[in-house]
XYZ file of C-alpha atoms in Angstrom:
674
model
C -70.246 -13.193 77.375
C -67.962 -12.156 80.147
C -68.849 -9.557 82.887
C -65.495 -7.902 83.859
C -64.930 -4.941 86.241
C -61.368 -3.401 86.046
C -59.995 -1.351 88.997
C -56.864 0.368 87.608
C -56.683 0.648 83.815
C -53.616 1.944 81.795
C -54.620 3.459 78.530
C -51.442 4.034 76.095
C -51.617 6.811 73.507
C -54.412 8.447 75.392
C -53.675 11.954 74.155
C -54.374 10.747 70.650
C -57.700 10.804 68.806
C -59.578 7.544 69.618
C -57.849 6.701 73.024
C -58.721 10.210 74.300
C -62.491 9.729 73.541
C -62.302 6.248 75.302
C -60.220 7.710 78.334
C -62.759 10.833 78.772
C -65.799 8.215 78.490
C -64.253 6.092 81.321
C -63.313 8.780 83.567
C -66.709 10.281 83.314
C -68.829 7.075 83.473
C -66.813 5.012 85.986
C -65.615 7.410 88.937
C -64.338 4.088 90.832
C -62.036 3.123 87.997
C -58.408 4.805 88.273
C -57.464 5.867 84.650
C -53.718 6.295 84.105
C -52.894 7.452 80.660
C -49.439 7.138 78.912
C -48.524 8.993 75.962
C -45.231 10.373 74.467
C -47.141 13.413 72.955
C -45.899 12.901 69.315
C -47.148 15.130 66.508
C -50.538 13.717 66.520
C -51.328 13.782 70.361
C -52.589 16.898 72.102
C -53.173 17.206 75.789
C -56.290 19.328 75.072
C -57.930 16.249 73.916
C -57.913 15.047 77.783
C -59.004 18.457 78.985
C -62.680 17.017 80.090
C -60.615 14.452 82.448
C -57.886 16.596 83.813
C -59.518 17.792 87.045
C -61.085 14.320 87.935
C -59.634 12.635 90.897
C -59.641 9.280 89.061
C -57.300 10.432 86.213
C -53.588 10.692 85.999
C -51.621 11.624 82.824
C -47.907 10.318 82.551
C -45.765 11.675 79.559
C -43.634 8.682 78.383
C -42.926 6.238 75.722
C -44.249 2.676 75.742
C -40.659 1.663 74.277
C -39.231 2.475 77.694
C -39.385 -0.890 79.527
C -38.302 0.641 82.943
C -41.085 3.127 82.684
C -43.763 0.639 81.758
C -42.738 -1.790 84.604
C -42.610 0.989 87.041
C -46.199 2.211 86.115
C -47.775 -1.318 86.245
C -46.381 -1.892 89.536
C -46.677 1.471 91.331
C -50.239 2.182 89.910
C -51.237 -1.659 90.581
C -52.560 -1.893 86.874
C -54.890 -4.784 86.135
C -55.890 -3.728 82.750
C -54.238 -2.314 79.815
C -55.981 -0.756 76.752
C -53.334 -0.352 74.280
C -53.993 2.390 71.489
C -50.597 3.748 71.118
C -49.397 3.484 67.466
C -48.201 5.250 64.550
C -51.273 5.119 62.202
C -51.032 7.239 59.146
C -50.471 5.145 55.935
C -48.879 7.916 54.013
C -46.310 8.360 56.851
C -45.448 4.674 56.611
C -44.464 4.886 53.039
C -42.030 7.692 54.089
C -40.591 6.342 57.404
C -41.487 2.714 57.871
C -38.893 1.969 60.369
C -40.501 4.322 62.827
C -43.858 2.358 62.530
C -41.899 -0.864 63.183
C -40.284 0.713 66.308
C -43.639 2.156 67.644
C -46.145 -0.567 66.615
C -44.153 -3.877 67.002
C -41.328 -3.126 69.397
C -43.529 -0.788 71.686
C -46.162 -3.589 71.996
C -43.416 -6.161 72.620
C -42.272 -4.120 75.542
C -45.829 -3.781 77.025
C -46.091 -7.635 76.728
C -42.986 -8.437 78.354
C -43.964 -6.047 81.251
C -47.337 -7.878 81.594
C -45.442 -11.320 81.716
C -42.897 -10.096 84.299
C -45.450 -8.390 86.639
C -48.095 -11.046 86.263
C -50.739 -9.071 87.447
C -52.800 -8.128 84.300
C -56.226 -9.446 84.094
C -57.111 -7.871 80.719
C -54.804 -6.840 77.776
C -57.008 -5.249 75.192
C -54.921 -4.779 71.832
C -56.207 -2.235 69.469
C -55.560 -3.198 65.714
C -57.001 -2.189 62.407
C -59.250 -3.437 59.788
C -56.170 -2.729 57.429
C -54.664 -6.115 58.652
C -57.151 -8.033 56.537
C -55.809 -6.359 53.274
C -58.077 -5.429 50.486
C -61.689 -6.748 50.316
C -63.082 -7.718 47.038
C -65.304 -5.021 45.396
C -68.274 -7.435 44.883
C -68.008 -9.064 48.199
C -71.379 -8.868 50.180
C -69.902 -10.617 53.411
C -67.177 -8.519 55.184
C -64.078 -9.906 56.798
C -64.923 -11.887 59.985
C -62.534 -12.140 62.836
C -61.057 -15.596 61.524
C -60.267 -14.152 58.059
C -56.612 -14.402 56.871
C -54.485 -11.346 57.588
C -53.066 -9.933 54.408
C -51.654 -6.497 55.131
C -50.746 -4.420 51.946
C -48.786 -1.486 53.389
C -45.920 -0.834 55.821
C -48.424 0.469 58.423
C -50.854 -2.349 58.405
C -47.887 -4.809 58.360
C -46.711 -3.542 61.594
C -49.966 -3.836 63.161
C -50.310 -7.368 61.850
C -47.025 -8.187 63.322
C -48.009 -6.643 66.838
C -51.000 -9.050 66.639
C -48.861 -12.064 66.187
C -46.849 -10.960 69.279
C -50.080 -10.509 71.138
C -51.245 -13.881 70.293
C -47.835 -15.441 71.007
C -47.895 -14.050 74.655
C -51.564 -15.269 75.054
C -50.591 -18.902 74.117
C -47.177 -19.021 75.503
C -47.624 -17.063 78.898
C -51.485 -17.226 79.257
C -51.860 -13.472 79.014
C -55.586 -12.490 78.855
C -55.791 -10.694 75.647
C -58.598 -9.271 73.615
C -57.972 -7.785 70.060
C -59.976 -5.294 68.315
C -59.905 -4.300 64.552
C -61.625 -1.198 63.566
C -62.999 0.716 60.592
C -62.050 4.211 60.047
C -63.128 6.567 62.881
C -63.912 10.498 62.489
C -64.975 13.168 64.923
C -63.712 15.970 67.101
C -59.963 16.130 67.930
C -58.482 14.006 65.105
C -55.107 15.243 63.721
C -55.867 16.427 60.298
C -53.612 14.197 58.244
C -56.637 12.022 58.206
C -59.076 12.326 55.365
C -62.270 13.992 56.937
C -60.596 16.657 59.241
C -58.065 17.405 56.327
C -61.046 18.155 53.836
C -62.877 19.950 56.431
C -60.000 22.436 57.275
C -59.103 22.682 53.483
C -62.686 23.653 52.705
C -62.762 26.086 55.618
C -60.007 27.819 54.084
C -61.004 27.637 50.555
C -58.691 25.239 49.253
C -59.058 22.170 47.075
C -59.645 18.841 48.438
C -57.044 16.451 46.993
C -58.199 12.904 45.878
C -55.742 10.002 45.629
C -56.339 8.562 42.283
C -59.957 8.716 40.954
C -61.623 8.593 44.408
C -63.279 5.179 43.840
C -61.700 3.703 46.844
C -64.468 2.739 49.265
C -63.995 3.110 53.160
C -66.443 2.770 56.100
C -66.551 5.372 58.799
C -67.716 5.294 62.613
C -68.301 8.314 64.466
C -65.767 8.598 67.600
C -68.513 8.347 70.405
C -69.853 5.253 68.831
C -66.305 3.591 68.771
C -65.714 4.774 72.404
C -68.692 2.987 73.451
C -67.484 -0.129 71.538
C -64.479 -0.199 73.532
C -66.474 0.295 76.594
C -68.352 -2.742 75.821
C -65.430 -4.910 74.823
C -63.803 -3.962 78.079
C -66.722 -5.104 80.206
C -68.031 -7.808 78.067
C -65.446 -9.016 75.625
C -64.241 -12.718 75.981
C -60.444 -13.282 76.812
C -58.804 -14.711 73.565
C -61.299 -13.383 71.270
C -61.082 -10.758 68.357
C -63.881 -8.209 67.883
C -64.335 -6.215 64.670
C -65.632 -2.691 65.330
C -67.186 -1.815 62.099
C -70.279 -0.507 59.930
C -71.929 -1.744 56.806
C -72.456 1.764 55.624
C -69.641 2.378 53.124
C -68.653 5.598 51.028
C -66.391 6.246 48.157
C -63.619 8.801 49.078
C -64.926 10.991 46.316
C -68.483 10.992 47.784
C -66.867 11.917 51.186
C -65.184 14.961 49.383
C -68.572 15.777 47.909
C -70.462 15.615 51.165
C -67.838 18.042 52.825
C -67.966 20.502 49.762
C -71.759 20.554 50.172
C -71.710 21.101 53.905
C -69.552 24.363 53.055
C -71.925 25.301 50.174
C -68.985 24.638 47.645
C -69.298 23.229 44.071
C -67.732 19.742 44.368
C -66.606 20.018 40.658
C -64.328 23.007 41.520
C -63.449 22.005 45.042
C -62.199 18.580 44.282
C -58.491 18.043 42.999
C -57.374 14.698 41.719
C -53.738 13.785 42.713
C -51.207 11.014 42.161
C -52.299 7.859 44.174
C -50.417 6.268 47.127
C -47.988 3.514 46.069
C -50.617 0.993 47.194
C -54.160 2.134 48.040
C -56.490 -0.757 48.871
C -59.728 -0.287 47.030
C -62.104 -1.462 49.921
C -62.030 -2.496 53.571
C -65.305 -4.487 54.711
C -65.874 -5.833 58.054
C -68.498 -8.340 59.488
C -69.309 -6.794 62.950
C -72.139 -9.099 64.223
C -69.730 -10.723 66.864
C -69.507 -7.213 68.578
C -73.228 -6.694 68.068
C -73.849 -9.837 70.008
C -72.337 -8.225 72.854
C -75.062 -5.440 72.721
C -73.202 -2.798 70.700
C -74.659 -0.881 67.740
C -73.734 2.209 65.879
C -76.030 5.132 66.894
C -74.697 8.284 64.954
C -75.789 8.610 61.242
C -73.211 9.881 58.818
C -75.028 13.142 58.339
C -75.209 13.868 61.893
C -71.581 12.790 62.736
C -70.233 14.816 59.798
C -72.102 17.858 60.807
C -70.895 17.627 64.376
C -67.333 17.192 63.079
C -67.562 19.925 60.816
C -68.898 22.337 63.671
C -66.195 21.306 65.844
C -63.428 22.164 63.442
C -65.105 25.464 62.443
C -65.123 26.451 66.258
C -61.578 25.062 66.875
C -59.479 25.953 63.845
C -56.359 26.270 65.724
C -56.681 23.214 67.961
C -53.552 21.618 66.452
C -51.512 24.847 65.593
C -49.742 24.890 62.332
C -50.614 21.903 60.319
C -49.966 23.060 56.937
C -47.562 20.012 56.350
C -50.482 17.611 57.223
C -52.784 19.236 54.695
C -50.697 18.368 51.775
C -51.864 15.599 49.420
C -49.196 13.354 50.324
C -48.086 14.239 53.897
C -44.851 12.978 55.472
C -45.327 14.207 58.973
C -42.121 13.796 61.157
C -41.858 11.503 64.056
C -40.558 14.175 66.534
C -37.506 13.223 68.169
C -37.799 13.550 72.019
C -41.518 14.216 71.752
C -43.368 17.322 71.244
C -45.942 18.291 73.861
C -48.906 20.512 72.796
C -50.121 22.462 75.865
C -53.751 23.356 76.558
C -52.981 27.027 75.406
C -52.017 25.517 71.968
C -48.352 26.156 72.383
C -45.732 23.411 72.159
C -42.746 22.639 74.056
C -40.355 19.775 73.616
C -37.738 18.147 75.794
C -34.711 19.590 74.320
C -34.977 23.166 76.349
C -32.343 24.180 78.759
C -33.807 24.011 82.287
C -33.496 20.772 84.011
C -36.439 19.771 86.331
C -35.725 16.769 88.781
C -38.280 14.237 89.939
C -41.758 14.067 88.787
C -43.756 17.174 87.843
C -47.438 17.732 88.674
C -49.525 19.814 86.379
C -53.318 19.979 86.920
C -53.538 16.400 88.321
C -51.093 15.012 85.793
C -47.773 13.365 86.368
C -44.997 14.384 84.011
C -41.756 12.314 84.451
C -38.499 14.338 84.706
C -37.468 15.842 81.516
C -35.999 19.053 80.188
C -38.788 21.717 79.928
C -38.503 24.721 77.837
C -39.825 28.153 78.925
C -40.282 29.108 75.400
C -44.129 29.742 74.563
C -43.776 28.051 71.321
C -41.106 25.708 69.959
C -40.609 24.531 66.441
C -41.234 20.961 65.594
C -38.044 20.902 63.463
C -34.454 21.080 64.174
C -31.790 21.396 61.294
C -28.125 20.140 61.264
C -26.432 22.248 58.551
C -23.118 21.402 57.011
C -21.261 24.183 55.270
C -20.913 26.747 57.886
C -18.372 28.835 56.067
C -20.255 28.617 52.758
C -22.535 31.169 51.054
C -25.565 28.969 51.151
C -24.881 27.414 54.775
C -24.622 30.861 56.074
C -27.905 32.057 54.419
C -29.685 28.897 55.771
C -28.800 29.773 59.474
C -30.319 33.296 58.859
C -33.552 31.765 57.581
C -33.917 29.260 60.376
C -33.421 32.221 62.779
C -36.191 34.237 61.002
C -38.531 31.273 61.064
C -37.770 30.278 64.552
C -36.180 26.901 63.524
C -33.462 25.582 65.965
C -30.376 24.647 64.251
C -26.765 24.021 64.642
C -23.819 23.575 62.323
C -22.058 20.224 62.004
C -18.750 20.104 63.537
C -17.479 16.868 61.808
C -15.916 16.687 58.552
C -17.946 15.106 56.037
C -15.364 12.233 55.204
C -15.211 11.278 58.965
C -17.947 9.021 59.566
C -17.528 8.816 63.541
C -17.711 12.641 63.540
C -21.005 12.736 61.526
C -22.486 10.213 64.051
C -21.305 12.324 66.884
C -22.887 15.408 65.394
C -26.189 13.570 64.827
C -26.421 12.055 68.369
C -25.616 15.364 70.131
C -27.895 17.583 67.815
C -30.829 15.033 67.384
C -31.751 16.782 64.116
C -35.015 16.240 62.219
C -33.402 17.168 58.943
C -29.819 17.418 57.750
C -28.849 20.122 55.256
C -25.644 19.499 53.321
C -24.399 22.903 51.942
C -20.827 21.924 52.055
C -18.664 21.193 49.034
C -15.543 21.931 47.152
C -16.403 24.811 44.313
C -12.875 26.121 44.366
C -11.513 29.717 45.133
C -11.792 31.893 43.351
C -13.503 29.635 40.991
C -13.791 25.929 39.675
C -10.387 26.107 37.867
C -9.050 25.420 41.368
C -10.500 21.939 41.373
C -8.338 20.970 38.153
C -5.168 21.114 40.196
C -6.727 19.672 43.703
C -8.451 16.614 42.384
C -8.039 14.485 45.305
C -9.440 17.179 47.594
C -12.239 17.643 45.546
C -13.190 13.929 45.424
C -12.865 13.592 49.063
C -15.375 16.325 49.993
C -17.663 16.202 46.918
C -17.924 12.446 46.447
C -16.731 10.532 49.458
C -17.992 13.093 51.960
C -21.530 13.622 50.508
C -21.948 9.833 50.280
C -20.632 9.453 53.743
C -23.390 11.916 55.135
C -26.081 10.386 53.020
C -25.368 6.985 54.385
C -25.081 8.073 57.968
C -28.516 9.914 57.500
C -30.071 6.908 56.105
C -28.915 4.791 59.076
C -30.470 7.241 61.470
C -33.716 7.595 59.541
C -33.042 11.330 58.345
C -33.724 13.178 55.286
C -30.622 14.797 53.842
C -31.399 18.088 51.810
C -28.315 18.275 49.462
C -27.380 21.314 47.564
C -26.001 20.155 44.262
C -25.358 21.718 40.918
C -26.960 22.025 37.534
C -23.467 22.615 36.086
C -23.455 18.979 34.630
C -25.431 19.859 31.448
C -24.443 21.796 28.402
C -26.573 22.656 25.315
C -26.751 20.047 22.769
C -28.666 18.897 19.622
C -31.665 17.836 21.800
C -31.421 20.882 23.978
C -30.318 23.741 21.657
C -29.683 27.123 22.852
C -32.826 29.496 22.788
C -35.234 26.577 22.123
C -36.719 26.550 25.593
C -36.105 22.786 25.838
C -34.442 22.410 29.112
C -32.858 19.454 30.903
C -35.166 17.441 33.038
C -34.350 15.647 36.335
C -34.094 12.241 34.739
C -31.776 13.343 31.966
C -28.248 11.975 31.963
C -25.530 14.534 32.569
C -23.566 15.408 29.456
C -21.095 18.044 30.602
C -17.661 16.821 31.750
C -15.620 19.964 30.730
C -14.439 20.744 34.438
C -13.385 18.192 37.052
C -15.820 19.983 39.461
C -18.675 19.042 37.341
C -17.442 15.378 36.855
C -17.361 14.905 40.756
C -21.020 16.469 41.085
C -22.320 14.239 38.132
C -20.622 11.193 39.746
C -22.150 11.651 43.296
C -25.647 12.618 41.954
C -25.588 9.191 40.244
C -24.652 7.475 43.366
C -27.110 9.329 45.395
C -30.107 8.022 43.571
C -29.479 4.769 45.571
C -30.389 6.452 48.772
C -34.214 7.216 49.183
C -33.573 9.669 52.142
C -31.865 12.273 49.810
C -33.448 15.261 48.253
C -30.874 16.718 45.527
C -31.333 20.417 44.754
C -29.427 21.429 41.512
C -28.469 25.069 41.966
C -27.133 26.963 39.023
C -25.227 30.378 38.911
C -26.727 31.425 42.259
C -27.828 35.069 42.779
C -28.939 36.886 45.884
C -29.887 40.295 46.775
C -26.548 40.960 48.498
C -24.717 42.569 45.485
C -21.529 43.117 47.698
C -20.959 39.148 48.067
C -18.132 38.098 45.771
C -19.913 34.810 45.269
C -22.924 36.249 43.867
C -23.059 35.733 39.998
C -24.165 39.371 39.364
C -21.284 40.695 41.487
C -18.846 38.420 39.640
C -19.805 39.455 35.987
C -20.310 43.333 37.003
C -16.440 43.158 37.949
C -15.410 41.539 34.595
C -13.970 43.501 31.755
C -15.652 41.120 29.226
C -18.516 38.519 29.480
C -19.913 36.120 27.227
C -23.637 36.514 26.361
C -25.277 33.101 26.704
C -28.745 32.412 28.029
C -28.734 30.224 31.217
C -30.939 28.944 34.078
C -30.118 30.398 37.401
C -31.163 30.263 41.011
C -32.417 33.304 43.061
C -31.411 32.486 46.409
C -33.770 34.892 48.263
C -36.783 32.966 46.604
C -35.535 29.320 46.450
C -33.658 28.959 49.852
C -36.950 29.485 51.639
C -38.460 26.817 49.349
C -35.724 24.316 50.146
C -36.964 24.539 53.995
C -40.420 24.009 52.795
C -39.301 21.069 50.854
C -37.616 19.675 54.063
C -40.857 20.146 55.899
C -42.749 18.351 53.192
C -40.076 15.442 53.217
C -39.579 15.690 49.655
C -36.971 13.549 47.992
C -35.243 12.695 44.804
C -33.699 15.108 42.186
C -35.030 18.586 41.680
C -33.858 21.246 39.170
C -33.538 24.147 41.758
C -33.560 27.093 39.488
C -36.190 29.652 38.615
C -38.290 28.884 35.303
C -36.630 30.279 32.068
C -33.356 31.660 30.980
C -31.600 34.893 31.420
C -28.415 36.085 29.385
C -25.331 37.909 30.802
C -26.223 40.976 28.810
C -29.835 40.897 30.109
C -28.659 40.831 33.628
C -26.192 43.723 32.968
C -28.866 45.823 31.175
C -30.921 45.280 34.571
C -27.878 46.345 36.502
C -27.452 49.283 34.454
C -31.191 50.355 34.688
C -31.528 49.786 38.547
C -28.014 50.298 39.912
C -25.706 52.136 37.706
C -26.636 53.943 34.554
C -23.071 54.575 33.550
C -22.083 50.948 33.745
C -20.548 49.617 30.483
C -19.353 46.209 29.389
C -18.095 44.398 26.453
C -18.494 40.748 25.113
C -16.368 38.081 24.002
C -16.604 34.551 22.475
C -16.458 31.153 24.064
C -13.246 30.761 22.079
C -11.756 34.084 23.629
C -12.950 32.926 27.066
C -11.099 29.715 26.858
C -7.943 31.485 26.491
C -8.306 32.910 30.088
C -9.834 30.191 32.009
C -8.473 26.496 32.735
C -11.663 24.608 32.505
C -14.633 24.892 30.245
C -17.826 26.236 31.922
C -21.244 24.809 31.654
C -24.133 26.517 29.743
C -27.500 25.187 29.645
C -31.457 25.542 30.336
C -32.859 23.590 33.009
C -36.478 22.476 33.041
C -38.153 23.754 36.314
C -41.611 22.402 35.638
C -41.446 19.826 38.503
C -40.531 22.606 41.034
C -43.044 25.001 39.598
C -45.804 22.289 40.055
C -45.003 21.763 43.727
C -44.635 25.555 44.369
C -47.053 27.458 41.729
C -45.955 30.659 43.108
C -42.481 30.298 41.971
C -41.385 33.466 39.684
C -39.717 33.226 36.348
C -35.889 34.011 36.393
C -36.525 37.571 35.061
C -39.285 38.385 37.265
C -37.505 37.180 40.353
C -34.340 39.067 39.311
C -36.498 42.363 39.314
C -38.463 41.568 42.455
C -35.757 39.869 44.704
C -32.664 41.520 43.608
C -32.754 44.823 41.754
C -35.671 46.498 43.070
C -34.542 46.076 46.747
C -31.150 47.515 45.540
C -32.540 50.369 43.087
C -30.290 53.224 43.195
C -31.472 54.969 40.283
C -34.891 56.929 40.056
C -37.921 54.634 38.941
């Protein structure tokens, strides 16, 4: 057993959950230690977590990224750092399934930068690397002895793989350069201040708001949970008594099934678990059990002190008293969250507001805030900044224009793309200049005044609808960006398996069967190719309608100006209702193909009857057949019903087409007496 006394400690990721408890404990208990904390203030960090230490003379906060070699070297030298406690990491498994490259960047590359700085400066006496029990992989359900520190590493998800990779680098630097390293591998931790993408705070906040608790799979997965203060004490023990070159498991023998955790939280809120719990689709791979042998750490004098019942009660009381600690966390409370890695970093201030470094006022030098040092950055004077920024293509289009108005209404920063879709260099320039979190593609050739234009302009149609769209998807994929792609449902027509009036709609997985127009051909072609891009969310829009009845692109405006119309039931898209949903889908990082229509169908005559009832009682029209219609158009038109059940399941509040027409279009425009 060692007996080590540090002088100047650098704690990375210290505005996060576990590290903030460790930092506050060391600042409080060891006034002779100088504690420097480094954090880039990502979505799961919060300066308020460090509030107990901010006025202490032995505490200093630095905003920055461990991936910046210059900054890390500067801090090690100027602060005379002799000890590093490396907590900074992306840690949420669900996120790693959606944005695994960000985990490699933070968890492996960031660790490598730290190790190299330690090698170059040659002054580090302890490097404590914080890893996870997940590097061991799944423990057998019937195992009575947990994984010990020499057990094989068999990670099963992108998150744990990056943590195992980081461990290999740490081990290599210890052997090659004699770096004095200690590694810890811990069970799940819970308690106050934890960002609610994690199970226990998520369940508490959902229960607090009367919402169901989502269980992945059947809830039989077993986990071990340690209270945060016990874990902070474990790191205190490892810091002072841990032996260089050793690994220490931080764990507990007390295991719980996920479903039992949900039941315990339901009971704390006096809710019936049978009605509070909701079973949802499992993760792509969900380890059944993690079980650790923690005897080695106990031999250093550490032991778990907080019972499950006591810790859970303390945690619940904290979240009840601090429900707005993290601001808007609706995205984290989803069954399968895909929180974004904030470009440039988002800083949550002590008043709960957020600011990012994309503001307009430049501050030179270092800025001191309540004893904290923040390296020079652009700081916004805005009291609250959105964590999102959209890059929109299709400025002159109908949907592109409406998206900008929605962004303004929701306070989401956005910019229109300046580049042409077919020019890759221009798209890259847009992305590097704007630094978006999401890209919306509402650009495309539909033809003016209608799709007949595409029949005589085929190369132009291909260039934009196929080549340009694929180009944008590929550039977005290279830059780790989700692309929301507005496509069309006009790639299907009624057939024997989906007859008109049957209520059997085309589903997302069905193969397009309509090739009557060249426009539809290009849209079906590019949709098939986009399936190879996992970063694309394809939204099949049909016969779009909005409450702006003066807009010539509005389906209602069009048919109300025709002398004759066909009368066929079709699926349609009410933009007033569905465009806000597209923004929410972006926030949820949804991908794949979606039938982006209101449930059900409505015919031309039914719409015009509503028009007559709500707008113009004197309105008259007549019908003609498809055969008669064919004589006045160049290309046939698609008629179909889309199955919107997938969208309805994700957004249960979605109205049927007829309900939405009345609520969102005709009632707001009513000119007749009710």
